[in-house]
Coordinates of C-alpha atoms and ligand atoms in Angstrom, one line a residue:
Chain A
M1 CA 0.3 0.1 0.3
N2 CA 3.3 2.3 1.3
W3 CA 5.1 1.7 -2.2
L4 CA 1.6 2.4 -4.1
R5 CA 0.7 5.7 -2.5
K6 CA 4.7 6.9 -3.5
N7 CA 4.3 5.5 -7.0
S8 CA 1.1 6.5 -7.7
E9 CA 1.9 7.0 -11.4
V10 CA 1.3 3.1 -12.0
I11 CA -2.1 3.5 -11.3
I12 CA -2.6 7.2 -12.8
L13 CA -1.2 6.7 -16.1
P14 CA -3.0 3.9 -17.5
L15 CA -6.1 4.9 -15.5
I16 CA -5.5 8.5 -18.2
Y17 CA -5.2 5.8 -21.3
V18 CA -8.5 3.5 -19.8
V19 CA -10.4 6.9 -19.8
I20 CA -9.9 8.3 -23.0
F21 CA -10.1 4.9 -24.4
L22 CA -13.8 4.0 -22.7
L23 CA -14.5 7.7 -24.2
Q24 CA -13.4 6.8 -27.4
K25 CA -15.5 3.3 -27.5
N26 CA -18.7 5.0 -26.2
K27 CA -18.2 7.6 -28.9
I28 CA -18.4 10.7 -26.6
L29 CA -15.0 11.4 -28.2
N30 CA -15.3 11.2 -32.1
N31 CA -12.0 10.5 -34.3
Y32 CA -11.4 13.9 -35.3
V33 CA -10.8 14.1 -31.3
I34 CA -9.2 11.2 -31.0
Q35 CA -6.9 12.6 -33.6
I36 CA -6.1 15.6 -32.4
I37 CA -5.2 14.3 -29.0
M38 CA -2.7 11.7 -30.9
L39 CA -1.3 15.0 -32.8
A40 CA -0.8 16.4 -29.1
G41 CA 0.7 13.1 -27.9
V42 CA 3.5 13.5 -30.8
N43 CA 3.7 17.2 -29.5
I44 CA 4.4 16.3 -26.5
I45 CA 7.1 13.8 -27.2
M46 CA 8.5 16.4 -29.2
T47 CA 8.5 19.0 -26.7
Q48 CA 10.1 16.9 -24.4
S49 CA 12.9 16.5 -27.0
L50 CA 13.3 20.3 -27.3
N51 CA 13.9 20.6 -23.8
L52 CA 16.6 18.2 -23.5
V53 CA 18.7 21.0 -25.4
N54 CA 17.2 24.1 -24.9
G55 CA 15.7 23.3 -21.2
M56 CA 18.4 21.1 -19.5
T57 CA 21.3 21.8 -21.5
G58 CA 21.1 25.1 -22.2
Q59 CA 22.0 25.3 -26.1
N60 CA 19.2 26.5 -28.7
S61 CA 18.4 24.2 -31.3
I62 CA 15.4 26.1 -33.6
G63 CA 14.7 24.0 -36.0
H64 CA 14.1 21.0 -34.7
A65 CA 11.1 19.9 -36.9
G66 CA 14.3 18.8 -39.5
F67 CA 14.8 16.1 -36.7
M68 CA 11.1 15.1 -36.6
A69 CA 11.3 15.1 -40.6
V70 CA 13.7 12.7 -41.2
G71 CA 12.3 10.2 -38.1
A72 CA 8.7 10.4 -40.1
Y73 CA 10.3 10.0 -44.1
V74 CA 12.8 7.2 -42.5
S75 CA 10.1 5.0 -40.7
A76 CA 8.0 5.8 -44.0
L77 CA 10.2 4.1 -46.0
F78 CA 10.5 1.8 -43.8
S79 CA 7.1 0.2 -43.2
K80 CA 5.6 1.1 -46.8
I81 CA 8.3 1.0 -49.7
I82 CA 10.6 -1.7 -48.1
F83 CA 8.4 -3.6 -46.1
N84 CA 4.8 -3.0 -47.5
A85 CA 3.7 -3.6 -43.7
A86 CA -0.3 -2.9 -44.6
A87 CA -0.5 -5.8 -45.9
M88 CA 0.7 -7.9 -43.0
P89 CA -1.0 -9.9 -40.4
P90 CA -1.4 -7.2 -37.3
T91 CA 1.4 -8.5 -34.8
M92 CA 4.0 -8.1 -37.8
Q93 CA 2.3 -4.8 -38.0
T94 CA 3.1 -3.7 -34.9
I95 CA 6.8 -5.7 -35.0
F96 CA 7.2 -3.8 -37.9
F97 CA 6.2 -0.6 -36.7
L98 CA 8.0 -0.5 -34.0
L99 CA 11.0 -1.7 -36.0
A100 CA 10.1 1.3 -38.1
T101 CA 9.9 3.9 -35.4
I102 CA 13.3 3.0 -33.8
A103 CA 14.4 3.1 -37.3
G104 CA 13.4 6.8 -37.7
G105 CA 14.8 7.3 -34.8
I106 CA 18.4 6.3 -35.6
G107 CA 18.3 8.0 -38.7
A108 CA 17.2 11.1 -36.8
A109 CA 20.2 10.4 -34.4
I110 CA 22.4 10.0 -36.9
F111 CA 21.8 13.5 -38.7
G112 CA 22.0 15.0 -34.8
F113 CA 24.9 13.6 -34.5
L114 CA 27.0 15.2 -37.7
I115 CA 25.2 18.1 -36.7
G116 CA 25.9 17.9 -33.2
M117 CA 29.9 17.0 -33.2
P118 CA 31.1 20.0 -35.2
T119 CA 29.1 23.0 -33.8
L120 CA 28.6 22.3 -30.2
R121 CA 32.0 21.8 -29.8
L122 CA 32.1 25.7 -30.2
K123 CA 31.2 28.1 -27.8
G124 CA 28.3 30.5 -28.4
D125 CA 24.8 29.9 -30.5
Y126 CA 26.2 28.1 -33.6
L127 CA 23.5 25.6 -33.0
A128 CA 20.8 27.8 -33.2
I129 CA 22.0 29.7 -36.7
V130 CA 23.0 25.5 -37.8
T131 CA 19.8 23.5 -36.8
L132 CA 17.8 26.5 -38.4
G133 CA 20.0 25.8 -42.0
F134 CA 19.6 22.2 -41.2
G135 CA 15.7 22.1 -41.5
E136 CA 15.5 23.7 -44.4
V137 CA 18.0 21.6 -45.9
I138 CA 16.3 18.6 -45.2
R139 CA 13.3 20.0 -46.7
S140 CA 14.7 21.1 -49.5
I141 CA 16.2 17.5 -50.3
I142 CA 13.2 15.7 -49.6
R143 CA 11.4 18.3 -51.8
I144 CA 13.7 16.7 -54.7
T145 CA 14.1 13.3 -53.8
P146 CA 11.5 11.3 -56.3
A147 CA 11.8 8.1 -54.6
V148 CA 9.8 9.9 -51.1
G149 CA 7.1 11.8 -53.4
A150 CA 9.5 14.9 -53.6
A151 CA 7.2 17.9 -53.5
R152 CA 3.9 16.2 -54.2
G153 CA 4.4 13.9 -50.9
L154 CA 4.3 10.9 -49.5
T155 CA 0.8 9.2 -49.3
G156 CA -0.4 5.6 -48.5
I157 CA 1.5 5.1 -45.5
P158 CA 0.2 2.1 -43.6
K159 CA -2.2 3.4 -40.2
L160 CA 0.1 1.7 -37.6
A161 CA 0.1 4.4 -34.8
S162 CA -2.7 4.3 -32.3
L163 CA -3.7 5.8 -29.6
F164 CA -2.3 3.0 -27.2
W165 CA 1.3 3.4 -29.0
I166 CA 1.1 6.6 -28.9
F167 CA 0.4 6.9 -25.3
V168 CA 3.1 4.5 -24.7
F169 CA 5.8 6.2 -26.1
V170 CA 5.2 9.7 -24.5
V171 CA 5.3 7.8 -21.3
I172 CA 8.5 6.0 -22.3
T173 CA 9.9 9.5 -23.6
I174 CA 8.6 11.5 -20.0
Y175 CA 10.7 8.4 -17.9
I176 CA 14.1 9.2 -20.3
C177 CA 14.2 12.1 -19.7
R178 CA 13.7 12.1 -16.3
N179 CA 16.0 9.6 -15.8
Y180 CA 18.2 11.6 -18.0
M181 CA 17.8 14.8 -16.1
D182 CA 18.0 13.1 -12.9
S183 CA 21.6 11.6 -13.3
A184 CA 25.2 12.5 -13.6
Y185 CA 24.6 12.2 -17.6
G186 CA 21.5 15.3 -16.6
R187 CA 23.5 17.3 -14.2
G188 CA 26.7 17.7 -16.4
C189 CA 24.2 19.1 -18.6
L190 CA 22.6 21.3 -16.0
A191 CA 26.1 22.2 -14.9
I192 CA 27.0 23.6 -19.3
R193 CA 23.5 25.5 -18.9
D194 CA 24.2 27.0 -16.2
N195 CA 27.6 28.1 -16.0
E196 CA 29.7 26.5 -18.9
V197 CA 33.5 27.8 -17.8
A198 CA 32.9 26.2 -14.4
A199 CA 31.5 22.8 -15.4
D200 CA 34.7 22.6 -17.8
T201 CA 36.5 23.4 -15.2
M202 CA 34.9 21.2 -12.7
G203 CA 36.2 18.1 -14.8
I204 CA 33.0 17.9 -17.4
N205 CA 33.8 16.9 -21.1
T206 CA 31.3 19.9 -22.0
S207 CA 31.0 19.1 -25.6
K208 CA 30.8 15.3 -25.0
Y209 CA 27.7 15.7 -22.7
K210 CA 26.4 18.7 -25.6
V211 CA 26.5 15.6 -28.0
Q212 CA 24.9 12.9 -25.8
A213 CA 22.3 15.1 -25.1
F214 CA 21.7 16.3 -28.6
V215 CA 21.3 13.0 -30.0
T216 CA 19.8 12.1 -27.3
S217 CA 16.9 14.8 -28.3
A218 CA 17.3 14.1 -32.0
F219 CA 16.8 10.5 -31.4
I220 CA 13.7 10.8 -29.8
A221 CA 12.5 13.7 -32.1
G222 CA 12.8 10.6 -34.9
I223 CA 10.2 8.7 -32.7
A224 CA 7.7 11.8 -33.0
G225 CA 8.1 12.0 -36.7
S226 CA 7.7 7.9 -37.1
M227 CA 4.0 8.7 -35.2
Y228 CA 3.3 11.7 -37.3
A229 CA 3.6 9.7 -40.3
H230 CA 1.6 6.4 -39.1
T231 CA -1.3 8.7 -37.9
L232 CA -1.5 11.2 -40.7
R233 CA -0.4 8.4 -43.4
Y234 CA 0.5 11.4 -45.4
L235 CA 3.6 13.4 -45.4
H236 CA 4.7 16.6 -47.3
P237 CA 8.2 18.4 -47.1
D238 CA 6.6 21.9 -46.1
V239 CA 4.7 20.5 -43.3
F240 CA 8.4 20.4 -41.3
S241 CA 9.1 24.2 -42.0
Y242 CA 10.1 26.6 -39.8
T243 CA 7.1 26.8 -38.6
K244 CA 6.7 23.7 -37.4
S245 CA 9.8 24.3 -35.2
T246 CA 8.9 27.1 -33.7
D247 CA 5.5 25.6 -33.1
F248 CA 7.4 23.3 -30.5
L249 CA 9.8 26.3 -29.2
V250 CA 6.3 28.3 -28.3
Y251 CA 5.2 24.9 -25.8
L252 CA 8.4 24.7 -24.4
Y253 CA 8.8 28.1 -23.7
A254 CA 5.0 28.9 -22.6
G255 CA 4.6 25.7 -21.2
G256 CA 8.2 26.1 -18.8
V257 CA 11.4 25.9 -20.4
G258 CA 13.8 22.9 -18.3
S259 CA 10.6 21.3 -16.7
I260 CA 9.2 17.9 -17.9
S261 CA 5.9 18.6 -16.5
G262 CA 6.0 22.3 -18.5
S263 CA 6.5 20.6 -21.7
I264 CA 3.9 18.2 -21.3
L265 CA 1.4 20.6 -20.3
G266 CA 2.2 23.3 -22.7
A267 CA 2.5 21.2 -25.5
F268 CA -0.8 19.8 -24.4
I269 CA -2.8 22.9 -24.1
L270 CA -1.3 25.1 -27.0
T271 CA -2.4 21.4 -29.6
A272 CA -6.1 21.5 -27.9
L273 CA -6.4 25.2 -27.6
P274 CA -6.9 26.5 -31.3
E275 CA -9.1 23.1 -32.1
V276 CA -10.9 24.5 -28.5
L277 CA -11.0 28.1 -30.4
R278 CA -12.3 26.7 -33.2
F279 CA -15.9 27.8 -33.1
M280 CA -14.5 31.4 -32.8
N281 CA -13.0 31.8 -36.5
E282 CA -10.3 34.1 -37.1
W283 CA -10.3 35.5 -33.6
R284 CA -8.8 32.0 -32.7
L285 CA -5.8 33.0 -33.7
V286 CA -6.1 36.4 -32.0
I287 CA -7.0 35.1 -28.9
Y288 CA -3.3 32.2 -29.0
G289 CA -0.7 34.9 -29.4
G290 CA -2.8 37.3 -27.1
L291 CA -2.3 34.1 -24.6
L292 CA 1.3 34.0 -25.4
V293 CA 1.8 37.3 -24.6
I294 CA 0.1 37.1 -21.2
I295 CA 2.6 34.5 -20.2
I296 CA 5.3 36.6 -20.9
L297 CA 4.8 39.7 -19.6
F298 CA 3.2 37.9 -16.6
R299 CA 4.7 34.4 -16.5
P300 CA 8.4 34.8 -18.0
V301 CA 9.5 31.5 -17.2
G302 CA 6.5 29.5 -18.3
M303 CA 3.2 28.3 -17.1
F304 CA 4.8 25.9 -15.4
G305 CA 8.2 26.9 -15.2
G306 CA 10.1 25.6 -12.3
K307 CA 7.4 23.4 -10.9
E308 CA 6.9 19.0 -11.8
F309 CA 4.4 16.6 -11.2
A310 CA 4.8 14.8 -8.4
F311 CA 5.2 11.6 -9.8
L312 CA 8.2 12.3 -11.2
K313 CA 10.1 12.6 -8.3
L314 CA 12.2 15.8 -9.7
K315 CA 13.9 18.7 -7.5
T316 CA 12.0 22.4 -9.0
G317 CA 12.8 25.9 -8.8
G318 CA 15.7 27.3 -9.5
I319 CA 15.1 28.5 -12.8
Q320 CA 14.8 32.1 -12.3
H321 CA 17.9 32.5 -15.5
I322 CA 15.9 31.0 -17.7
G323 CA 12.8 31.2 -19.8
F324 CA 11.3 34.3 -21.7
S325 CA 12.6 35.7 -18.5
N326 CA 16.1 36.1 -20.1
L327 CA 14.4 39.2 -22.1
F328 CA 14.1 40.5 -19.1
Q329 CA 16.4 42.1 -16.8
R330 CA 17.1 39.1 -14.0
K331 CA 15.9 39.2 -10.7
T332 CA 19.3 37.9 -10.0
K333 CA 21.2 40.8 -11.6
K334 CA 21.2 42.9 -8.4
T335 CA 23.3 40.4 -6.4
I336 CA 25.6 39.7 -9.0
V337 CA 26.3 43.5 -9.5
A338 CA 26.7 43.1 -5.7
N339 CA 28.7 40.6 -5.5
E340 CA 31.1 41.8 -8.0
E341 CA 31.5 44.7 -6.4
A342 CA 32.4 43.1 -3.2
S343 CA 35.0 41.5 -4.8
R344 CA 36.7 44.6 -6.3
Chain B
M1 CA 57.9 15.0 -6.7
S2 CA 56.3 18.1 -7.9
I3 CA 52.1 18.0 -8.3
L4 CA 52.1 21.3 -10.2
K5 CA 54.8 22.8 -12.1
A6 CA 55.3 25.7 -14.6
D7 CA 58.0 26.1 -16.9
H8 CA 58.7 29.1 -18.1
I9 CA 55.4 30.0 -19.6
S10 CA 54.1 33.2 -20.7
I11 CA 50.9 34.5 -22.8
Q12 CA 50.2 37.3 -24.9
F13 CA 47.3 38.9 -25.8
G14 CA 47.5 40.8 -29.0
G15 CA 50.3 43.1 -28.7
L16 CA 50.0 42.8 -24.7
K17 CA 52.6 40.4 -22.8
A18 CA 49.9 40.0 -19.6
V19 CA 52.4 36.9 -18.3
N20 CA 55.8 37.0 -19.1
D21 CA 58.4 33.9 -18.3
F22 CA 56.0 32.3 -15.2
S23 CA 57.6 29.6 -13.1
L24 CA 56.4 27.7 -10.1
D25 CA 57.0 24.7 -8.2
L26 CA 54.1 22.8 -6.2
E27 CA 55.1 20.3 -4.2
Q28 CA 52.5 17.8 -1.9
K29 CA 51.3 20.1 1.2
E30 CA 52.9 23.3 0.3
L31 CA 51.0 26.6 0.3
Y32 CA 52.2 29.3 -2.5
A33 CA 50.5 32.9 -3.0
I34 CA 50.6 35.0 -6.0
I35 CA 50.7 38.9 -5.1
G36 CA 50.9 41.5 -7.2
P37 CA 48.8 45.1 -8.0
N38 CA 45.8 44.9 -10.4
G39 CA 45.9 43.9 -13.8
A40 CA 48.9 42.2 -13.0
G41 CA 48.5 39.3 -14.7
K42 CA 47.5 36.4 -11.5
T43 CA 44.2 35.5 -13.0
T44 CA 45.2 35.0 -16.0
V45 CA 48.2 32.8 -14.6
F46 CA 45.7 31.0 -12.8
N47 CA 44.0 30.4 -16.3
M48 CA 46.6 28.8 -17.9
L49 CA 47.1 26.4 -15.3
T50 CA 44.2 24.9 -15.7
G51 CA 43.8 24.8 -19.4
I52 CA 41.3 27.8 -20.2
Y53 CA 43.8 29.2 -22.1
Q54 CA 47.0 27.9 -23.8
P55 CA 49.9 29.4 -22.7
T56 CA 52.0 31.0 -26.1
Q57 CA 55.3 29.7 -23.9
G58 CA 56.5 26.9 -21.2
S59 CA 55.2 24.3 -21.2
I60 CA 52.8 23.2 -17.9
Y61 CA 52.9 19.7 -15.7
I62 CA 50.7 18.4 -13.2
D63 CA 51.3 15.3 -11.0
G64 CA 54.5 14.9 -13.5
K65 CA 51.9 14.8 -16.8
L66 CA 52.6 17.1 -19.4
M67 CA 49.2 19.3 -20.0
A68 CA 50.2 20.8 -23.7
G69 CA 47.1 21.2 -25.4
C70 CA 44.5 19.2 -23.0
K71 CA 41.2 20.8 -22.3
P72 CA 40.0 22.2 -18.9
Y73 CA 38.1 19.1 -18.0
Q74 CA 41.5 16.9 -18.4
F75 CA 43.2 19.2 -16.2
T76 CA 41.3 18.1 -13.9
E77 CA 41.0 14.4 -14.1
A78 CA 44.5 14.9 -13.6
G79 CA 44.6 16.5 -10.1
L80 CA 43.6 20.0 -10.4
A81 CA 40.9 21.9 -8.7
R82 CA 39.8 25.6 -9.1
T83 CA 38.1 28.5 -7.6
F84 CA 37.2 31.9 -9.4
Q85 CA 37.2 35.4 -8.7
N86 CA 33.9 36.0 -9.6
I87 CA 32.0 33.4 -8.0
R88 CA 30.9 30.7 -10.8
L89 CA 28.9 28.2 -9.0
F90 CA 25.6 26.4 -10.4
H91 CA 23.2 28.8 -9.3
G92 CA 20.3 26.7 -11.4
A93 CA 21.2 24.1 -8.9
T94 CA 20.9 23.5 -4.8
V95 CA 23.5 23.4 -2.9
L96 CA 24.0 19.7 -2.8
D97 CA 23.8 19.2 -6.9
N98 CA 26.4 21.6 -7.3
V99 CA 28.3 19.4 -5.4
K100 CA 27.2 16.6 -6.7
M101 CA 28.0 17.8 -10.2
A102 CA 31.7 18.1 -9.8
H103 CA 31.1 14.4 -9.4
S104 CA 29.9 13.8 -12.5
F105 CA 32.8 12.7 -14.1
K106 CA 33.9 10.3 -11.6
T107 CA 30.4 8.4 -11.7
D108 CA 30.9 4.7 -12.8
Y109 CA 27.9 4.4 -14.9
N110 CA 26.9 3.8 -18.0
F111 CA 24.4 5.2 -20.2
F112 CA 21.5 2.8 -20.3
N113 CA 22.1 2.2 -16.7
M114 CA 21.4 5.8 -16.4
L115 CA 18.2 5.5 -18.7
S116 CA 16.9 2.1 -17.6
R117 CA 18.0 2.8 -13.8
T118 CA 19.9 -0.2 -13.0
G119 CA 21.1 -1.5 -9.6
K120 CA 24.5 0.1 -10.5
Y121 CA 23.0 3.6 -11.2
H122 CA 21.0 3.8 -7.7
A123 CA 24.3 2.7 -5.8
E124 CA 25.9 5.1 -7.4
E125 CA 24.1 7.5 -6.8
K126 CA 23.9 7.0 -3.2
R127 CA 27.5 6.8 -3.5
I128 CA 27.8 10.4 -4.7
T129 CA 25.1 12.1 -2.5
E130 CA 26.8 10.3 0.4
K131 CA 30.0 11.5 -0.3
S132 CA 28.7 15.1 -1.1
M133 CA 27.1 15.4 2.0
E134 CA 30.3 14.6 4.1
L135 CA 31.9 17.8 2.0
L136 CA 29.1 19.5 3.2
E137 CA 29.1 18.7 6.7
M138 CA 32.8 19.2 7.0
F139 CA 32.5 22.4 6.0
D140 CA 29.3 23.2 7.9
L141 CA 26.9 23.4 4.9
Q142 CA 24.4 20.3 5.2
D143 CA 22.1 22.5 6.6
K144 CA 22.0 24.7 3.2
K145 CA 21.9 21.3 1.2
N146 CA 18.1 22.1 -0.6
F147 CA 19.3 26.0 -0.9
F148 CA 19.6 27.3 -4.5
A149 CA 23.5 28.2 -4.4
N150 CA 22.5 32.0 -5.3
N151 CA 20.4 32.3 -2.6
L152 CA 23.1 31.7 -0.2
P153 CA 25.0 34.6 1.5
Y154 CA 28.2 35.7 -0.1
G155 CA 30.4 34.2 2.0
E156 CA 28.9 30.9 1.6
Q157 CA 28.9 31.3 -1.9
R158 CA 32.9 31.1 -1.4
K159 CA 32.8 28.7 0.8
L160 CA 30.7 26.2 -0.9
E161 CA 32.9 26.7 -4.4
I162 CA 35.7 25.2 -2.5
V163 CA 33.7 22.5 -1.4
R164 CA 32.8 22.1 -5.3
A165 CA 36.4 21.9 -5.8
L166 CA 37.3 20.0 -3.4
A167 CA 34.8 17.6 -4.9
T168 CA 36.3 17.0 -7.6
E169 CA 39.5 15.0 -5.2
P170 CA 42.0 17.3 -6.5
K171 CA 45.8 16.7 -5.5
V172 CA 46.5 20.8 -5.7
I173 CA 43.6 23.8 -5.4
L174 CA 44.0 27.3 -6.8
L175 CA 42.2 29.9 -5.0
D176 CA 41.5 33.2 -7.3
E177 CA 41.2 36.1 -3.9
P178 CA 38.8 33.4 -1.5
A179 CA 38.9 36.2 0.6
A180 CA 37.6 39.0 -1.5
G181 CA 35.1 41.4 -0.4
M182 CA 34.9 39.5 2.9
N183 CA 35.3 41.1 6.8
P184 CA 38.0 41.1 9.4
N185 CA 35.9 38.0 11.2
E186 CA 34.8 35.9 7.5
I187 CA 38.6 36.0 7.0
D188 CA 39.3 34.5 10.0
D189 CA 37.6 31.7 8.5
V190 CA 38.5 31.4 5.1
V191 CA 42.0 31.3 6.7
S192 CA 41.0 28.6 8.7
L193 CA 39.0 26.9 6.4
I194 CA 42.4 27.0 3.6
L195 CA 44.7 25.8 7.0
R196 CA 42.0 22.4 7.1
V197 CA 42.0 21.8 3.4
Q198 CA 45.8 22.0 3.5
K199 CA 46.7 20.4 6.6
D200 CA 44.1 18.0 6.7
L201 CA 43.5 16.8 3.9
G202 CA 46.7 17.0 2.4
K203 CA 46.1 19.3 -0.2
A204 CA 48.6 21.8 -2.4
I205 CA 47.3 24.8 -2.7
L206 CA 47.8 27.9 -4.5
V207 CA 46.4 30.9 -3.3
I208 CA 45.7 34.5 -5.1
E209 CA 45.2 37.2 -2.5
H210 CA 45.1 41.2 -2.3
H211 CA 44.7 40.7 1.9
M212 CA 48.3 41.2 2.9
K213 CA 48.1 40.2 6.7
M214 CA 46.4 36.8 5.7
V215 CA 48.6 36.3 2.8
M216 CA 51.7 36.9 4.8
K217 CA 50.4 34.2 7.5
I218 CA 49.6 31.3 5.6
A219 CA 51.9 31.2 2.5
E220 CA 55.0 29.2 2.8
Y221 CA 56.2 30.9 -0.5
I222 CA 55.0 33.9 -2.2
K223 CA 55.4 35.0 -6.1
V224 CA 54.7 38.5 -7.1
L225 CA 53.6 39.8 -10.1
D226 CA 53.6 43.2 -11.5
F227 CA 52.9 43.5 -15.0
G228 CA 53.2 40.1 -16.2
E229 CA 56.7 40.0 -14.5
T230 CA 57.7 38.4 -11.5
I231 CA 59.1 40.7 -9.4
S232 CA 60.1 39.3 -6.5
E233 CA 59.9 35.5 -4.9
G234 CA 60.2 33.7 -1.5
T235 CA 59.6 33.9 2.3
P236 CA 56.7 36.3 3.4
E237 CA 59.4 37.9 6.0
K238 CA 61.6 38.2 1.7
V239 CA 58.6 39.6 -0.3
Q240 CA 57.5 41.2 2.3
N241 CA 60.9 44.1 2.8
D242 CA 61.9 43.8 -0.9
P243 CA 62.1 47.0 -2.4
K244 CA 60.9 46.5 -5.9
V245 CA 57.7 45.0 -4.7
I246 CA 56.8 48.1 -2.3
E247 CA 57.8 50.0 -5.2
A248 CA 55.3 47.9 -7.2
Y249 CA 52.4 48.6 -4.9
L250 CA 52.6 52.2 -4.3
G251 CA 53.8 52.6 -7.5
G252 CA 49.9 53.8 -8.6
H253 CA 48.5 50.8 -5.8
A254 CA 48.5 52.7 -2.9
N255 CA 45.3 51.1 -2.1
A256 CA 46.6 47.2 -2.3
S257 CA 49.2 47.5 0.4
R258 CA 47.1 48.9 3.2
N259 CA 44.8 46.0 2.5
Ligands
ATP1 N1 41.2 37.2 -22.6 C1 42.1 38.2 -22.6 N2 42.1 39.1 -23.3 C2 42.6 40.1 -23.8 N3 43.2 40.8 -22.3 C3 43.1 40.1 -20.8 C4 42.7 38.8 -21.5 N4 42.7 38.3 -19.8 C5 43.5 39.0 -19.4 N5 43.8 40.0 -20.1 C6 44.4 41.4 -19.9 O1 45.6 40.5 -18.8 C7 45.8 41.4 -17.4 C8 46.2 40.5 -16.6 O2 45.1 40.5 -16.1 P1 44.2 39.4 -15.4 O3 42.8 39.4 -14.8 O4 45.1 38.6 -14.9 O5 45.1 40.4 -13.4 P2 45.4 40.2 -12.2 O6 46.3 40.0 -11.3 O7 44.1 38.8 -12.0 O8 44.3 41.4 -11.5 P3 43.1 41.2 -10.2 O9 44.2 41.7 -9.3 O10 42.3 42.7 -10.7 O11 42.3 40.1 -10.4 C9 44.7 42.5 -18.1 O12 45.5 44.0 -18.0 C10 43.8 42.0 -18.6 O13 43.5 43.0 -19.5
MG2 MG1 42.0 38.5 -11.0

């Protein structure tokens, strides 16, 4: 009993799934709503992935949709063109779906390594420029590659993703990120975020830690790409444009950069909100934008910045120096200045 | 055998020779000090000794190992740790985590142990936490373990930097103005802390400090820098009475000698 109270997530997480599943079965939630929930799941995975780089390691990846594109196309190639999973019996389909997803993750991770290796050695914001370029280059390459449908897009991808599998991957991602953050690997990254010079002199091989986090992040983005491809069954290169990358950045920073729970809720709320507001027609975008402005002004660390769900058992707080708050004068600046004056 | 050796190191920034021909030979349990007026090049020496800057000439040995071309983290792996003149704590992390972060490179579990939280992960985490707590207790910071580093009072931030440096289990520790901005009472605390690190923990120490009384009390050997040149060196008595040193301090830096 005591164990259960401490580890309530083993009940709560499956319960969330069962509730959504029952609502779907009883036609209270129609297919359209279920699809939105599935896409929200994909966005949650993407935002978690981005949080490992922008939140935990303090680097700036601003073209993350590029990794999602790699994952989506690689997995779709795997399940549609190489293996034609549509013609398989259901159990084989599941196995090939999982294999395709891992292939997508590995494909994205390879690109993550190739990009991270040279750029993360440098100090400064080179990663931002390179990831931005990467996202656009990948899109242009897909556009001119006939094997993946070029500019027409890739159709007829088997519908292998389901509410269940997306839910499973969301949960796996959350735990991977939690375990990462609360370990020597994650602490190394947090140290780099807080003070790279000090991290280096504390024996942390900064480029190695940064590349590890970035490759893991790319792998997770690839997984999200596979979920996306096998949910919508149609891929078009323009979907993975800079706008898409920006969406994930908005989910992350509005939700609370550095916070796993913030990334989850930010992605979920901001995916659902435009749909909920659909009855307002063109006004919904005004409301959406207005909400972001309000968050930036009144809660610069993000809606859930510095907070975590209890079940993740993570430390919280200590985030004054990241998030939108970076754009404004920091609260801590006064103390820093005072210290510097005192040290003279 | 010498633990930290600098062999005629120099560094140049553009046309400015910030440090010229600096040598040092520090052995186990020895406590050396570097003094000199503002801008003399003391911190620059530290930055070379810790791998942040590469000397344009000369070489550095830690525990007999030539460190040419090494990155700062490799200097730390070789047994060197430091604190900073302008405090560089991991301000978004708790006091305990600051110390645990310095253990990162000595953690013995791999990436997959970490992702799947195997027994090895839990055992190692426990070991690191216990060791970090031990250090915090040794320096009376255990009650503040859950404070965020930037919420500590200034003096304790300086102390935490020393504790964090010790967590890397160094053979030699470099302190850049550990008593800067402190009142006389706090300075006494810092002195006893430094002596404990030297005598009880057996570390070699190299310290930069402007408080002359303190330096004269703790240092066994002093090197005096001015405009990047070593203008005098020797025991505190010798340096104190060296006319060159007096002149360097009085020549436009009268304030420093009064401290
Ligand atoms: N990265 C750099 N680029 C150019 N010049 C530098 C650099 N680092 C240090 N200097 C210069 O080298 C000289 C020595 O600076 P340093 O910080 O070592 O002095 P210091 O002895 O530590 O002084 P203080 O007592 O004020 O701390 C100064 O003139 C400084 O401007
Ligand atoms: Mg200095």
